[in-house]
Amino acid sequence: MSQYVINGGKTLKGEVLISGNKNAALPCIAATLLSDEKITLRNIPDILDVSVMLKLSQELGSEIKRVDKNTVEIKSHVHFDGLDPALVDSVRGSILFSGPLLARGEKVIIPPPGGDVIGLRRLDTHFLGLSALGVDCNIDDRGYLILTPPKRLVGADIFLDEASVTATENVIMAATLALGESTIYNAACEPHIQNLCNLLNMMGSEIEGIGSNFLRIKGKEKLHGADHIISSDYMETGSFIGLAAATGSELLLKRVDTPFLRPLELGFNKLGIKFEIYKDSVYIPSKQSKVISKTYSGVTNKLDDAPWPGFPADLLSIMTVTATQMNGTLLIHEKMFESRLYFVDYLIRMGADIILCDPHRAVVNGKSRLRPCDLISPDVRAGMAMVIAALATEGKCAISRIDQIERGYESLLDKLINIGADIKKQ
């Protein structure tokens, strides 16, 4: 099993090109099933999750052509004869094929989707939205999803019980070919959902309200081809801001979709970290106050996650590590997933002063001097947080299960080496 070996404690400096958004790429790949015409996706990150989604597309009859490392052309000829359970289990985005397949009149029988083990990730919201469009949704004794569409889906007035990202994406894609108009209340509106909606509109859909939690979708008889650019990954942007902050480094992040950074800016400001935002780049200076702010009433501050435009749940692991290298106390409140914070046990082993209050809350007291430790990556974001912790540590750390990290970060090793990190893959 491969691992990263990191000699930390070094100040880093240089430029980092931010890759395409994994969470935008996966639904956009699934959306290509909605048309028989060629769809070109650009700025696709070259990572494992994307490769798996492309393999699953091929199993469903799609022709895939790699134009270059980050550009694919997809032409779909939909037929559903089942999907490889191992591939479905390896990426949670596999469930995103359900909406397009149902819209094309295909009965879907698939095992439950996999992905990061960060807590209960229920499917009720998917079933709620798809059922409203006329789909018969069941789970058999094996745990397989049995989704049976009518002859054609029918538009509906839908209220989602939670702002689930993947459920919103599935319902949007299903509704694009439904008969009549659909409205979705309490829709998730993250940047990757906006990117998906922009692709669908390029394909001929009529989606109104993009970027809000209320969407109106006029169903079409068919959709056509498109040439679409995947937005940049604001999670990767936030990860490198956290890296610069934790290591006292000066970095310039390029090819950034800066309009999506406002929630991140508020979060990092609480940690005493400021950065300069330009048209398509972000500059993080090495000199920072590194003092965790208190509330206006003078009590311990809190950083919690929420659906967009709240602070992204996927970055709380990064912020937890970053806070260990700041001065002051911060309450981290992870509201959405009950297993995401368990990785702090490794940080405590490294010498971090963290109290894990319960599965959802941790109190971080900084600044802590971290010591070398062998680490195991439990999921993609916690894995990146461990990389940051190792780079902020004076001494050698080894991180195993790095496949979990490379699922979500393109060319991470090269990017770190290019800014001066002493890191090797063994």
PDB file of C-alpha atoms in Angstrom, residues 128-135 152-160 171 174-185 214-219:
ATOM      1  CA  LEU A 128     -38.762  11.688  -1.888  1.00  0.00           C
ATOM      2  CA  GLY A 129     -37.890  13.781  -4.946  1.00  0.00           C
ATOM      3  CA  LEU A 130     -37.910  10.948  -7.470  1.00  0.00           C
ATOM      4  CA  SER A 131     -41.185   9.554  -6.123  1.00  0.00           C
ATOM      5  CA  ALA A 132     -42.815  12.939  -6.691  1.00  0.00           C
ATOM      6  CA  LEU A 133     -41.864  12.638 -10.383  1.00  0.00           C
ATOM      7  CA  GLY A 134     -43.571   9.237 -10.574  1.00  0.00           C
ATOM      8  CA  VAL A 135     -40.743   6.811  -9.761  1.00  0.00           C
ATOM      9  CA  ARG A 152     -42.426   9.177 -18.780  1.00  0.00           C
ATOM     10  CA  LEU A 153     -41.683  11.168 -15.646  1.00  0.00           C
ATOM     11  CA  VAL A 154     -44.181  13.920 -14.852  1.00  0.00           C
ATOM     12  CA  GLY A 155     -43.213  17.317 -13.458  1.00  0.00           C
ATOM     13  CA  ALA A 156     -44.146  18.004  -9.853  1.00  0.00           C
ATOM     14  CA  ASP A 157     -44.042  20.517  -7.019  1.00  0.00           C
ATOM     15  CA  ILE A 158     -41.284  19.072  -4.800  1.00  0.00           C
ATOM     16  CA  PHE A 159     -40.238  20.033  -1.274  1.00  0.00           C
ATOM     17  CA  LEU A 160     -37.040  18.270  -0.205  1.00  0.00           C
ATOM     18  CA  VAL A 171     -33.996  15.332  -9.033  1.00  0.00           C
ATOM     19  CA  ALA A 174     -34.637  13.644 -13.784  1.00  0.00           C
ATOM     20  CA  ALA A 175     -36.896  16.699 -14.113  1.00  0.00           C
ATOM     21  CA  THR A 176     -35.163  18.011 -17.250  1.00  0.00           C
ATOM     22  CA  LEU A 177     -36.906  15.353 -19.384  1.00  0.00           C
ATOM     23  CA  ALA A 178     -40.145  15.152 -17.368  1.00  0.00           C
ATOM     24  CA  LEU A 179     -43.493  16.125 -18.834  1.00  0.00           C
ATOM     25  CA  GLY A 180     -44.357  19.656 -17.754  1.00  0.00           C
ATOM     26  CA  GLU A 181     -42.836  21.887 -15.127  1.00  0.00           C
ATOM     27  CA  SER A 182     -41.165  20.985 -11.844  1.00  0.00           C
ATOM     28  CA  THR A 183     -40.382  23.182  -8.867  1.00  0.00           C
ATOM     29  CA  ILE A 184     -37.896  22.219  -6.176  1.00  0.00           C
ATOM     30  CA  TYR A 185     -38.042  23.908  -2.774  1.00  0.00           C
ATOM     31  CA  PHE A 214     -35.828  27.382  -5.244  1.00  0.00           C
ATOM     32  CA  LEU A 215     -35.557  25.978  -8.756  1.00  0.00           C
ATOM     33  CA  ARG A 216     -38.059  25.934 -11.594  1.00  0.00           C
ATOM     34  CA  ILE A 217     -37.428  23.381 -14.357  1.00  0.00           C
ATOM     35  CA  LYS A 218     -39.368  23.131 -17.613  1.00  0.00           C
ATOM     36  CA  GLY A 219     -39.163  19.577 -18.924  1.00  0.00           C
TER      37      GLY A 219
END
